[in-house]
Short mmCIF file of C-alpha atoms in Angstrom, two decimals:
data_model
loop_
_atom_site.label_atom_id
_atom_site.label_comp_id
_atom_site.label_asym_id
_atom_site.label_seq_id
_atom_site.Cartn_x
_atom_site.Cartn_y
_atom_site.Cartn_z
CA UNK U 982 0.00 0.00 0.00
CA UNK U 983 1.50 3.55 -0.80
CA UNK U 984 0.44 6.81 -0.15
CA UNK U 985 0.19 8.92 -3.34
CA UNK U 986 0.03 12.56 -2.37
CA UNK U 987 0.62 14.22 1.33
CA UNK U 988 -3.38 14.19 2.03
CA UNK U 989 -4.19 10.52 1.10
CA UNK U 990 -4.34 7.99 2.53
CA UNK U 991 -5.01 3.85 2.17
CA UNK U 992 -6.78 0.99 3.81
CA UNK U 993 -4.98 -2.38 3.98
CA UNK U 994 -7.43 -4.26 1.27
CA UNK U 995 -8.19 -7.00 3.84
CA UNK U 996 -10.62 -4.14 4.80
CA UNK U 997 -13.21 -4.30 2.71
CA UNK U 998 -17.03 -3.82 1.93
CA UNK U 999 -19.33 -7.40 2.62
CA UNK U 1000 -16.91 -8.39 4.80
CA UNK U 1001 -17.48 -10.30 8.51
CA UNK U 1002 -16.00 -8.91 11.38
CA UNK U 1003 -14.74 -11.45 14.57
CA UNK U 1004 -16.82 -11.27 16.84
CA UNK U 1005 -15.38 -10.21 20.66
CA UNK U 1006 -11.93 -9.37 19.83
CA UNK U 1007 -10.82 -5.95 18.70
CA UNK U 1008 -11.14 -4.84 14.95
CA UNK U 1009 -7.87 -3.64 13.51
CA UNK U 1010 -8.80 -1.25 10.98
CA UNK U 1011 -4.70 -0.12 9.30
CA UNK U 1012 -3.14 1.36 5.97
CA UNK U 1013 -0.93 3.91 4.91
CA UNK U 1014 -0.37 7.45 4.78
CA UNK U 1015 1.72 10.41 4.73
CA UNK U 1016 3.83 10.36 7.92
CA UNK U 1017 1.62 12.73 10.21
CA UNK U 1018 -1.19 12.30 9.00
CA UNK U 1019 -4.50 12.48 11.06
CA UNK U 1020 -7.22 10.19 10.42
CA UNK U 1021 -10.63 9.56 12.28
CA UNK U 1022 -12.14 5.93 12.34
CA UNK U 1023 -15.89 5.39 13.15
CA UNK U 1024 -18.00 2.23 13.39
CA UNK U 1025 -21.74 1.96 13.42
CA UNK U 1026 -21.46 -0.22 16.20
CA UNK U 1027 -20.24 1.95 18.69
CA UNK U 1028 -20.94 5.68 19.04
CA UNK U 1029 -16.91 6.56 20.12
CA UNK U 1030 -14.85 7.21 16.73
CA UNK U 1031 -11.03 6.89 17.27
CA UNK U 1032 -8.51 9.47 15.77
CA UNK U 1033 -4.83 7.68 15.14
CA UNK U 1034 -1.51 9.77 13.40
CA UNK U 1035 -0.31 7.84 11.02
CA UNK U 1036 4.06 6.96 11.61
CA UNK U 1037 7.13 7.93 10.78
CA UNK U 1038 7.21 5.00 8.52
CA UNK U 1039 3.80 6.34 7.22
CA UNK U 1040 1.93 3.62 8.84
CA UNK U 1041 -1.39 4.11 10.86
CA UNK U 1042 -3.09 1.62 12.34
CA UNK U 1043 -6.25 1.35 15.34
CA UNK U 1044 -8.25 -1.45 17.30
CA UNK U 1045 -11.79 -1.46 18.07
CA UNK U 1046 -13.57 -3.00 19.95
CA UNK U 1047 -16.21 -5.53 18.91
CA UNK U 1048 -19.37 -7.21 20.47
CA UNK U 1049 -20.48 -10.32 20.48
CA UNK U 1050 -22.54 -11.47 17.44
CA UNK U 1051 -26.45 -11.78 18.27
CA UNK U 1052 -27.90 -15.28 17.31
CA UNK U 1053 -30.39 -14.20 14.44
CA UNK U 1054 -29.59 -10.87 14.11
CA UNK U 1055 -27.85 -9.51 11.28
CA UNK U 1056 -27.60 -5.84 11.33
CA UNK U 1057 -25.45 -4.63 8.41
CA UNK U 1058 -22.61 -2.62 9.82
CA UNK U 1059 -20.43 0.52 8.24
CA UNK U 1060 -17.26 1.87 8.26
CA UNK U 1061 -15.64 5.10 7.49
CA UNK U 1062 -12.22 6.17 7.63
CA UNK U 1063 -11.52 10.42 7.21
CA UNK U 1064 -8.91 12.18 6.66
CA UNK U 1065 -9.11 16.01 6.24
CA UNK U 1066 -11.60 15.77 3.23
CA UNK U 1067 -10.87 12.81 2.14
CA UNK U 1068 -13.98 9.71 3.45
CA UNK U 1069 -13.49 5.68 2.53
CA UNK U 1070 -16.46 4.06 3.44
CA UNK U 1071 -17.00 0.40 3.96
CA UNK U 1072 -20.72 -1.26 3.94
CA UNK U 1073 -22.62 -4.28 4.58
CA UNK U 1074 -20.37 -5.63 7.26
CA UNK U 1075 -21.77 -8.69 9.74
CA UNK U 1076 -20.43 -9.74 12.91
CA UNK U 1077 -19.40 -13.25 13.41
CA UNK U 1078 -16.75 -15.50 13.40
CA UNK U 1079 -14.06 -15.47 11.19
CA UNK U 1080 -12.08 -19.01 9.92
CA UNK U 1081 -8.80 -18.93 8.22
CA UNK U 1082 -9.01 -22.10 5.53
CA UNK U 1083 -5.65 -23.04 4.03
CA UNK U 1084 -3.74 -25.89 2.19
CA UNK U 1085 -3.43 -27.27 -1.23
CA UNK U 1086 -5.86 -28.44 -4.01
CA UNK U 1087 -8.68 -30.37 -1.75
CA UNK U 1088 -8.98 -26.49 0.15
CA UNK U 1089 -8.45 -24.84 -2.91
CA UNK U 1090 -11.16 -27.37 -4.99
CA UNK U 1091 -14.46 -25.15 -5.41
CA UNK U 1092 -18.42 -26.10 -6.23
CA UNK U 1093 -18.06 -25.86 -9.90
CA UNK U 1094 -15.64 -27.95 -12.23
CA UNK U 1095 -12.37 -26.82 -13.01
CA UNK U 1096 -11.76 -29.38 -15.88
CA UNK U 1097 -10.09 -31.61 -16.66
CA UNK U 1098 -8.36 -31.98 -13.25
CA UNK U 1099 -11.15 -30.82 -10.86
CA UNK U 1100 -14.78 -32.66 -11.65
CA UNK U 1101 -16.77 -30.52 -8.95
CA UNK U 1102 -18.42 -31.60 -5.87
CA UNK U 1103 -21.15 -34.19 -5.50
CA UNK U 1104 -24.22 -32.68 -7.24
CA UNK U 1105 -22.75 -29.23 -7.57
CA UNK U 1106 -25.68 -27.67 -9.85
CA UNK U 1107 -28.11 -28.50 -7.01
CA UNK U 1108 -25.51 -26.93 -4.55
CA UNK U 1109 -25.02 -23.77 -6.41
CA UNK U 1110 -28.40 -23.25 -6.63
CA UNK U 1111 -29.49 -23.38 -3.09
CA UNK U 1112 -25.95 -21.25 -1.89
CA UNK U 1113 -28.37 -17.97 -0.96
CA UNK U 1114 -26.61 -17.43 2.21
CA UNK U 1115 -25.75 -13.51 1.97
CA UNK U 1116 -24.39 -14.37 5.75
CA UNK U 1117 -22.12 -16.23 4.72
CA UNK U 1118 -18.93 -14.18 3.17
CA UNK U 1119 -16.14 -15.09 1.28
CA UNK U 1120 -12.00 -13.52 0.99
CA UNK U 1121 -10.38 -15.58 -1.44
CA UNK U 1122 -6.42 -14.35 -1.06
CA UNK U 1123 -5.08 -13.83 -4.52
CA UNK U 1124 -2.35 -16.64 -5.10
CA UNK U 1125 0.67 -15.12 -5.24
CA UNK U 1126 4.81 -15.61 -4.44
CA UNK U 1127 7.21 -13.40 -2.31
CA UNK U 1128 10.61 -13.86 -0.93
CA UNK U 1129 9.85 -11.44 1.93
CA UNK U 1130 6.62 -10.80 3.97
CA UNK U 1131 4.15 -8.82 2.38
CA UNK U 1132 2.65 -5.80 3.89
CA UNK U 1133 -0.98 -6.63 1.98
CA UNK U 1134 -2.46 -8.97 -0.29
CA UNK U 1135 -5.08 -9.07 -3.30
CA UNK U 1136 -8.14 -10.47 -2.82
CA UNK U 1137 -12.10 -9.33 -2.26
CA UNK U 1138 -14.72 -10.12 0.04
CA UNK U 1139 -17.82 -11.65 -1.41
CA UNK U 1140 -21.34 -12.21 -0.48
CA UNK U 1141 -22.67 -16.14 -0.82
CA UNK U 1142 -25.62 -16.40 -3.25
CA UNK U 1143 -25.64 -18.83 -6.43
CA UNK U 1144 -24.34 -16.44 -8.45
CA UNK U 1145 -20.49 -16.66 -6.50
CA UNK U 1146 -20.86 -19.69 -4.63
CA UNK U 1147 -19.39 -21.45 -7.76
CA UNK U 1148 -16.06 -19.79 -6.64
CA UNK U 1149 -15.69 -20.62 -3.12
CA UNK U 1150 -13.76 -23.16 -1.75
CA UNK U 1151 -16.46 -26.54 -1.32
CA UNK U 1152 -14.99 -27.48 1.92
CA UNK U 1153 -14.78 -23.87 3.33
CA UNK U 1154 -18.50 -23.31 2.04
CA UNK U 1155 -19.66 -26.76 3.34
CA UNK U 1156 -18.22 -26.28 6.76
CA UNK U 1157 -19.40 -22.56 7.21
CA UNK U 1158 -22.94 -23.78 6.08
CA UNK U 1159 -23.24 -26.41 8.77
CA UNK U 1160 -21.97 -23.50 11.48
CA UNK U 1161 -23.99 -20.84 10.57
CA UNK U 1162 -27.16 -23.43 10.23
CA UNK U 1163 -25.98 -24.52 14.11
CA UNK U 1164 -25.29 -20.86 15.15
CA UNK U 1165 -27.35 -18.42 13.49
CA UNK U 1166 -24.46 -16.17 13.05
CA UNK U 1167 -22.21 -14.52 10.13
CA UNK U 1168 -19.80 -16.62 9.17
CA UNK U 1169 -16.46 -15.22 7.16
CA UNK U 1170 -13.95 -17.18 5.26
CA UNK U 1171 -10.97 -16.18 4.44
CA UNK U 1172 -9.27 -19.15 1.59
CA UNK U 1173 -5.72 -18.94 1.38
CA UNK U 1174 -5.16 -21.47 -0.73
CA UNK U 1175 -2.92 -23.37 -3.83
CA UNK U 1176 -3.30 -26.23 -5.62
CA UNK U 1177 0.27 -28.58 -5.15
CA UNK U 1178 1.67 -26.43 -2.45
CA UNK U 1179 4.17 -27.72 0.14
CA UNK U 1180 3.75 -27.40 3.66
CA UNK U 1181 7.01 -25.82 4.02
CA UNK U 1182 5.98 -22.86 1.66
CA UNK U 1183 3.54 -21.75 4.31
CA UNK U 1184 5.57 -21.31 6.86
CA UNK U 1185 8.19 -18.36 7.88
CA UNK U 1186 11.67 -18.05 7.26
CA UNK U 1187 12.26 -17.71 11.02
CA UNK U 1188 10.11 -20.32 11.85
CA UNK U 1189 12.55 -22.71 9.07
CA UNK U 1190 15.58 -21.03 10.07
CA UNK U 1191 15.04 -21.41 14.28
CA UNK U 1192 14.49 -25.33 13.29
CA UNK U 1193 17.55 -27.18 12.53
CA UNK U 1194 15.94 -30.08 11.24
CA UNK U 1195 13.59 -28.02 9.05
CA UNK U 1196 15.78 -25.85 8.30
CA UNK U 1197 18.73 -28.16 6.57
CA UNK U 1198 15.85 -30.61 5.19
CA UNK U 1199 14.07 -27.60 3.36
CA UNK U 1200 15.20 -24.02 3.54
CA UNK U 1201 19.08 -24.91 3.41
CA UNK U 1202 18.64 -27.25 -0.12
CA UNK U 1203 16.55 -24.30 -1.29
CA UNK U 1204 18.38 -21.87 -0.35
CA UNK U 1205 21.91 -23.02 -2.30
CA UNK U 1206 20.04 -23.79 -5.03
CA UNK U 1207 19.85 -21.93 -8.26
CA UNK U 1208 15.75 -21.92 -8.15
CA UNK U 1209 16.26 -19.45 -5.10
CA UNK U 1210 17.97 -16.89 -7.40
CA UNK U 1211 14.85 -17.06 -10.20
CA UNK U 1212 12.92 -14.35 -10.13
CA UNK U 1213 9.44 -14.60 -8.75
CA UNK U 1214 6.37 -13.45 -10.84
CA UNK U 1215 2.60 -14.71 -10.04
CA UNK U 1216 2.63 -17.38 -12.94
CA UNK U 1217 2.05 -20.81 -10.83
CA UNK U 1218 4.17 -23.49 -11.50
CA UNK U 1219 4.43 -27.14 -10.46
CA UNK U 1220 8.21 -26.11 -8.69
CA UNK U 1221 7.33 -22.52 -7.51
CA UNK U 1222 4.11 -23.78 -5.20
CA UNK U 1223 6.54 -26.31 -3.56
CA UNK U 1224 9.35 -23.67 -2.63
CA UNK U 1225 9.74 -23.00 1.09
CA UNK U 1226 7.91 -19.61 2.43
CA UNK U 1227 6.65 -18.10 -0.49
CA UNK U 1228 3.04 -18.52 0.28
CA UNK U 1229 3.37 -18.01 4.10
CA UNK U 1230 5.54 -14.45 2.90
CA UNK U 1231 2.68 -13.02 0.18
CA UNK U 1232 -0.80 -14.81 1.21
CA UNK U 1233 -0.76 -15.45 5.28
CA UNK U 1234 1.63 -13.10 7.01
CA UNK U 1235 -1.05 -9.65 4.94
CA UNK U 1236 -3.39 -11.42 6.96
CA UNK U 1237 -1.53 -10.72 10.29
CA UNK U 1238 -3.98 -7.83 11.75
CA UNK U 1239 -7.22 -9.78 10.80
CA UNK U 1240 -8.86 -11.81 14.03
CA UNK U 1241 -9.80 -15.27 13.38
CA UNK U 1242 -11.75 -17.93 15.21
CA UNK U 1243 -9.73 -21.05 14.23
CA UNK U 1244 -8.00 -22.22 10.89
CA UNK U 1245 -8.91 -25.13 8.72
CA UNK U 1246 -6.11 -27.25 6.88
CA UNK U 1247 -6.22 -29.97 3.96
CA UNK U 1248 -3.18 -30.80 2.53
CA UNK U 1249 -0.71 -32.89 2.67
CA UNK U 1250 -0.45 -35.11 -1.17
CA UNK U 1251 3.07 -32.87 -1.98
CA UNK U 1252 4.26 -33.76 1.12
CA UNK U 1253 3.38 -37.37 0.99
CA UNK U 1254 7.27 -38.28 0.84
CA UNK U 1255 7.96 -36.61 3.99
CA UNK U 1256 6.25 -38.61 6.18
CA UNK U 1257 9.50 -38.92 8.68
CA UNK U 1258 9.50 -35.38 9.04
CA UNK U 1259 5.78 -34.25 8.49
CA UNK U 1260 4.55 -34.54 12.35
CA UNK U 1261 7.45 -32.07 13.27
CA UNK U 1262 6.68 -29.50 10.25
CA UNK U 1263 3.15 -28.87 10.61
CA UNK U 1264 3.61 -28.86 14.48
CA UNK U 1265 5.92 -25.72 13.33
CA UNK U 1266 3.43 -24.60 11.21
CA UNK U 1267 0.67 -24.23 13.51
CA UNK U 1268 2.89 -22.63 16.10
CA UNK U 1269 4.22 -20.15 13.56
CA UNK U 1270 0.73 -19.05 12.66
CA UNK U 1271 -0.72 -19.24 16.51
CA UNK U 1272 2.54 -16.81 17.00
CA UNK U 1273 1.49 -14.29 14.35
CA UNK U 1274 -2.30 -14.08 14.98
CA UNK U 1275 -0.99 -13.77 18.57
CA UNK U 1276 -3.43 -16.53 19.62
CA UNK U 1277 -1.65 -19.41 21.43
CA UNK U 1278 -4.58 -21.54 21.69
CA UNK U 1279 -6.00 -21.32 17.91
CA UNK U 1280 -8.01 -23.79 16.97
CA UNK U 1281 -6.89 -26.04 14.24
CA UNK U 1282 -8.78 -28.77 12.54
CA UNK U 1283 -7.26 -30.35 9.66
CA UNK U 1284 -7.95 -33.51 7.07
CA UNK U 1285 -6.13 -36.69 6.95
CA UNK U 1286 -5.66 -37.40 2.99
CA UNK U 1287 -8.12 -39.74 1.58
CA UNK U 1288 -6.89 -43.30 -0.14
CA UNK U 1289 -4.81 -42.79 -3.61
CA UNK U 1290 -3.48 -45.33 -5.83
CA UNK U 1291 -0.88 -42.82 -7.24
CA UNK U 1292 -1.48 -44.77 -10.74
CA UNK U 1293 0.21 -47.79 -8.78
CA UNK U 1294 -2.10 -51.00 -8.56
CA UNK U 1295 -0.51 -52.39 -5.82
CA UNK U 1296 -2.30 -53.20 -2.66
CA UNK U 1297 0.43 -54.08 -0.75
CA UNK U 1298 1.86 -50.56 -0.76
CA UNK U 1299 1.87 -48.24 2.18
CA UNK U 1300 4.07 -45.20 2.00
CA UNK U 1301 0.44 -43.19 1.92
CA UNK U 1302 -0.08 -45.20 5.05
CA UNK U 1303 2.89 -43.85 6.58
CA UNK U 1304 2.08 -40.10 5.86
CA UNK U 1305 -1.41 -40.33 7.08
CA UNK U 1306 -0.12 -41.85 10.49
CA UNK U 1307 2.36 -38.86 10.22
CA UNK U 1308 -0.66 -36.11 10.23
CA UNK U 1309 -2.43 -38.02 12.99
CA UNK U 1310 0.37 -37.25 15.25
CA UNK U 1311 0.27 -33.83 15.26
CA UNK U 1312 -3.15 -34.26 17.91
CA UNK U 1313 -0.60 -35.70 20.00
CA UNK U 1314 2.20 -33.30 19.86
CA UNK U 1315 0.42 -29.77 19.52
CA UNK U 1316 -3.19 -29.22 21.66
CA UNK U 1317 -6.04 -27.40 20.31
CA UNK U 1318 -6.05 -29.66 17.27
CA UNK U 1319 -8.39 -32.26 15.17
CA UNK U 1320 -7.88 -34.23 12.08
CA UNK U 1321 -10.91 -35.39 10.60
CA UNK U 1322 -10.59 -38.93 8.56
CA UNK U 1323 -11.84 -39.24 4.57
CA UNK U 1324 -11.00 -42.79 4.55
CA UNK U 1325 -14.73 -43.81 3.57
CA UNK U 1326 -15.62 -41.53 1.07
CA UNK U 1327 -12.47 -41.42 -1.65
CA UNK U 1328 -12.46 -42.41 -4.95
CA UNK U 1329 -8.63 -44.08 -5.28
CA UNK U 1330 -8.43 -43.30 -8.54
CA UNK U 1331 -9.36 -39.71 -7.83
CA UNK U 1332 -6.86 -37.42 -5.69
CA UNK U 1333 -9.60 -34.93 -5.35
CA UNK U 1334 -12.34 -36.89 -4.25
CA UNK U 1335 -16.36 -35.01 -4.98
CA UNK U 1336 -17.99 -35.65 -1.17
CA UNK U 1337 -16.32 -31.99 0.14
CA UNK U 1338 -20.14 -31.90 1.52
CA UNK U 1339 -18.93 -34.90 4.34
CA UNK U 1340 -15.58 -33.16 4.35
CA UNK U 1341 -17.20 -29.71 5.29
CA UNK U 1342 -19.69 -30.93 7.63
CA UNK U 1343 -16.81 -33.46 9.60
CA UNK U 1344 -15.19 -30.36 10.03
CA UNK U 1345 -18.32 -28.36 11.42
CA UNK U 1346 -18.73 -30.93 13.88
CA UNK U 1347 -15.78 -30.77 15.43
CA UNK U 1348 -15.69 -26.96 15.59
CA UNK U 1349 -19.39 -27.17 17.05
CA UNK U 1350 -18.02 -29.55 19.83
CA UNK U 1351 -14.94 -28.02 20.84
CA UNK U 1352 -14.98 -23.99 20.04
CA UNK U 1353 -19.17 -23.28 20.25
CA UNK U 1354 -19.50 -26.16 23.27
CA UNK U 1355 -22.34 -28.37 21.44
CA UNK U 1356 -22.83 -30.51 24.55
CA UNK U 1357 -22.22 -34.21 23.97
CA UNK U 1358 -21.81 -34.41 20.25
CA UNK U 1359 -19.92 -37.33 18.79
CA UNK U 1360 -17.64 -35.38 16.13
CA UNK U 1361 -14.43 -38.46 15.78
CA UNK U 1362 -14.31 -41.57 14.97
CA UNK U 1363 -13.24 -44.91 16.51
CA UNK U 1364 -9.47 -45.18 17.51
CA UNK U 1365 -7.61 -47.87 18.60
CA UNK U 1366 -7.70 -48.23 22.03
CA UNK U 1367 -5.18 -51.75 22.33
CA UNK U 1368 -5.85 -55.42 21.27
CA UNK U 1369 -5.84 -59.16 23.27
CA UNK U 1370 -4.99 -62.11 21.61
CA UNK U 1371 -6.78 -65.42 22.41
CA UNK U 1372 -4.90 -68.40 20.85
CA UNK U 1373 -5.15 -67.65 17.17
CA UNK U 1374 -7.77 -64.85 17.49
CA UNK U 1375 -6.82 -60.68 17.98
CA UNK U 1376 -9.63 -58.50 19.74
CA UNK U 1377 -9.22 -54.82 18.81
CA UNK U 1378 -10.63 -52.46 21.00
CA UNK U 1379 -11.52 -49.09 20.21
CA UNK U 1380 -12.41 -45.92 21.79
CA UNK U 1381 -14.82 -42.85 20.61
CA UNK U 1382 -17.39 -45.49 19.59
CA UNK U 1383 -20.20 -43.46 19.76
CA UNK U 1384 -23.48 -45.20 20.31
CA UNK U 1385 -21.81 -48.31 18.90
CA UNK U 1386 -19.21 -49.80 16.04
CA UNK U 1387 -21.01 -50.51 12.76
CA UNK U 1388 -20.27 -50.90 8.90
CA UNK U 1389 -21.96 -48.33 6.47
CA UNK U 1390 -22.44 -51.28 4.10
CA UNK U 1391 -23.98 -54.03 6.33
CA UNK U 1392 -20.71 -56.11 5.63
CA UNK U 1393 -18.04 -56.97 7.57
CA UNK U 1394 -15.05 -54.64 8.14
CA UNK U 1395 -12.88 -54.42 5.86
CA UNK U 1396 -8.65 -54.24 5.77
CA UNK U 1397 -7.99 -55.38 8.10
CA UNK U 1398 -4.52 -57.13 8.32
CA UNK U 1399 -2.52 -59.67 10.88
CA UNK U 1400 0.48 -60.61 11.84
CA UNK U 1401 2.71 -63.57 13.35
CA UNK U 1402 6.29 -63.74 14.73
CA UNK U 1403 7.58 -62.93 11.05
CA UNK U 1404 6.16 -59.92 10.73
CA UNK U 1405 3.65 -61.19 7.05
CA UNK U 1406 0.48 -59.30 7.44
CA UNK U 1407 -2.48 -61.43 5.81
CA UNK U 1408 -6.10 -60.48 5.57
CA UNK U 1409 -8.12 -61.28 8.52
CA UNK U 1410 -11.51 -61.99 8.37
CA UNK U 1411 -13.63 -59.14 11.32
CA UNK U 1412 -16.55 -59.37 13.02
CA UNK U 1413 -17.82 -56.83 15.34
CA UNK U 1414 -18.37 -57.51 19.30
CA UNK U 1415 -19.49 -54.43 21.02
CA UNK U 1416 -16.63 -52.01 20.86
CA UNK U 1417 -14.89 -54.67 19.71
CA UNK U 1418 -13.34 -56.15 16.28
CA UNK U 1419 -12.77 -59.27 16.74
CA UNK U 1420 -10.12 -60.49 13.89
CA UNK U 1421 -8.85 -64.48 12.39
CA UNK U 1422 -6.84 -65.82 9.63
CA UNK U 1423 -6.32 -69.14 8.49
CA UNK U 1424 -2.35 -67.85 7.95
CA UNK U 1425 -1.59 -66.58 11.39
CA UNK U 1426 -1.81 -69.34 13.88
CA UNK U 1427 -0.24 -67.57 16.40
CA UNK U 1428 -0.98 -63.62 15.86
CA UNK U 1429 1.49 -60.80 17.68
CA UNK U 1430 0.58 -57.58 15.46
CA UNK U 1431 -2.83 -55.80 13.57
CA UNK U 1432 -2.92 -52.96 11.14
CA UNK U 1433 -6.15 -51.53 10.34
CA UNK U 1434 -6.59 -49.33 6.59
CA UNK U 1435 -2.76 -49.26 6.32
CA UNK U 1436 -2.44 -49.44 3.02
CA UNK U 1437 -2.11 -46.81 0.09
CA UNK U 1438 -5.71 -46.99 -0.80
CA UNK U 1439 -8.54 -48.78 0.91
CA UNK U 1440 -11.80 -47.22 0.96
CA UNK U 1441 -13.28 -48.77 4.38
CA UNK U 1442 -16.57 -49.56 6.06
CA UNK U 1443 -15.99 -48.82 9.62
CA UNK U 1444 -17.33 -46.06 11.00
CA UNK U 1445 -19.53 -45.82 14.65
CA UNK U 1446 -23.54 -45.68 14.64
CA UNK U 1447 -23.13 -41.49 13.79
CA UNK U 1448 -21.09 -42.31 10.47
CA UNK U 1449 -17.88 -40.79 11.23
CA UNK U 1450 -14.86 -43.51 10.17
CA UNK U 1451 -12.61 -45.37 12.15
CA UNK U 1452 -9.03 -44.20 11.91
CA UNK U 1453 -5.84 -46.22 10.23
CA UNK U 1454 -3.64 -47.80 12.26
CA UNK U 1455 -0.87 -50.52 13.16
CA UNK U 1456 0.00 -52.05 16.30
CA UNK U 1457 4.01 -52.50 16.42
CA UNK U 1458 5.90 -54.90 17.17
#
């Protein structure tokens, strides 16, 4: 942002018109100016206006602060910003909650087709027609690539109706849709999001630097290579989206002064070779963004990648297996988080699978249990909880069961896997007991290990009595 003559003045253009407001934390309303410069802030909300001088470094910048949203009521708000003569005014602004909704292609995927790669959601016609939900607002953050932080970013805040919900990201509209149904209130999106990006690329330089594993796996190569000396335009390319800090320098630090409820992350298929190293680097990736939205606590609910075949018809393979044990680590290591399993509704021959709908609403359910206190609401999946072994049979036990283990098929569970003393996995054949899976093979006689969906690509039938699916795993040795 730049200040053109000695009496203007400019609004960061994360400030915009049809934008939502968070809800009970303070509005930062900031730009630029003419060092000196006076300028008077006033929000319907509140009958105080602010005054501010803008820097030495011809920055001004003010927080206000903001009520609580009203369930029902959606009272459009304005904004004006003066300065001698000079008015910007803002209009049609809700308060609600605000969600940050980042990652690679599956955020990035929207209603409508993008073909030949994207096929759009499940019936995405009938979707687009029903999207009137003017409180419901979208900022989609203009992709683009810096080798420092940005001051601002390009983007605009739009108003949900059929007319733009072809646009918005399906698993950011699906998810705000289920919230605002629950809530009653506004609910603002802002989509930072590219198709093939790298973990790595959306997170800081001192974040990289401070690590020194992260920092000699991925800044270090990049740095003493030649690609780091290219010159950096917005054309996207299949090596540009996978280049450390880029994305984190031009489309997440602009968003620094914006207040967010929690952030949503799916991604995960460009990192899928890093599974050794993944748990550690979006642990630093969640802390670097907690640090810069100054909220320690964020909420962060992310999606475990859903079964791929990666053109390889081998179901015996499980380096996909690895990475998605990788991502359900980072519950353990870093609180405040959720991953929410896709294992049931993929198509393996499809990386970006159409049912964003389930996606969306898996991730609404675990926002409405843990951030707007839904009381008892199942929102997870069964988990291994441990397993006996009677002579030649295994019982797996399981927690988060719900109102009881089922198949969404009728049939038995599926991939399941055992194991003797030489560590060969075979098929098992599964019933259910209870909370129980009880597991046999004719090829394990005396059985010492189970792995459940660990494989590249099977689509399973496990799931409790509220149809949320039971999560991969392997016992070791």
């Amino acid at each position: 942002i730049v200040a053109h003559a000695s009496n203007s003045f400019t609004v960061a253009n994360t400030l915009q018109s049809n934008m939502v407001v968070q809800q009970g934390k303070p509005l930062v309303v900031w730009g630029k100016a003419a060092a000196g410069t006076k300028l008077n802030i006033q929000c319907s909300w509140q009958q105080k206006g602010f005054e501010t001088i803008s820097d030495k470094a011809g920055t001004w910048k003010v927080g206000m602060p903001v009520p609580m949203a009203q369930p029902g009521v959606f009272t459009p708000h304005h904004i004006t910003v003066q300065s001698g003569g000079e008015i910007k005014r803002f209009q049609n602004i809700l308060i609600g909650d605000v969600w940050l909704c980042s990652g690679q292609s599956n955020m990035d995927m929207e209603l409508k087709p993008f073909l030949p790669w994207l096929l759009g959601t499940d019936h995405y016609r009938m979707e687009i027609e029903n999207a009137t939900y003017p409180q419901i607002r979208l900022f989609n953050v203009r992709t683009d690539f810096k080798a420092a932080p940005q001051e601002d970013c390009g983007g605009s805040w739009t108003v949900c109706s059929p007319q733009t919900a072809p646009y918005f990201s399906a698993v950011a509209y699906f998810f705000a849709r289920q919230v605002f149904l629950k809530k009653r209130i506004p609910i603002g999106l802002v989509v930072s999001s590219v198709g093939g990006s790298s973990a790595q690329a959306w997170i800081s330089r001192d974040m990289l630097t401070a690590d020194k594993m992260l920092h000699q796996k991925y800044l270090y190569s990049y740095d003493t290579s030649l690609r780091a000396r290219e010159p950096l335009d917005s054309v996207v390319t299949f090596e540009k989206v996978v280049r450390p800090t880029l994305f984190y320098n031009a489309m997440i630090y602009p968003l620094r002064h914006l207040q967010f409820t929690g952030a949503l992350w799916y991604q995960g298929e460009s990192n899928r070779s890093d599974s050794s190293a993944y748990t550690h680097l979006n642990a630093a990736l969640i802390r670097n963004w907690r640090t810069l939205f100054n909220q320690p606590q964020m909420p962060f609910y992310y999606v475990q990648v859903a079964p791929f075949d990666w053109g390889q018809k081998d179901t015996t393979l499980y380096d996909y297996a690895l990475f998605r044990e990788a991502q359900a680590k980072v519950r353990n290591v870093v609180p405040h988080t959720g991953m929410v399993v896709t294992m049931d509704i993929a198509d393996p021959t499809d990386i970006h699978p159409r049912n964003k709908q389930e996606v969306g609403y898996r991730l609404a359910k675990m926002a409405l249990a843990n951030v707007y206190n839904e009381p008892a609401l199942v929102y997870t999946g069964p988990e291994y909880a441990g397993h006996t072994v009677e002579g030649a049979m295994v019982k797996v036990r399981f927690k988060n069961c719900g109102s009881g283990l089922m198949t969404n098929d009728g049939q038995p569970p599926r991939h399941f896997y055992i194991a003797g003393a030489d560590g060969v996995f075979h098929y098992a054949q599964a019933k259910i007991e209870k909370e129980e899976v009880w597991l046999q093979s004719d090829k394990v006689t005396a059985p010492v290990a189970v792995r459940y969906a660990f494989t590249n690509y099977p689509v399973t039938n496990l799931e409790n009595a509220e149809g949320f699916p039971a999560v991969p795993f392997r016992s070791h040795f």
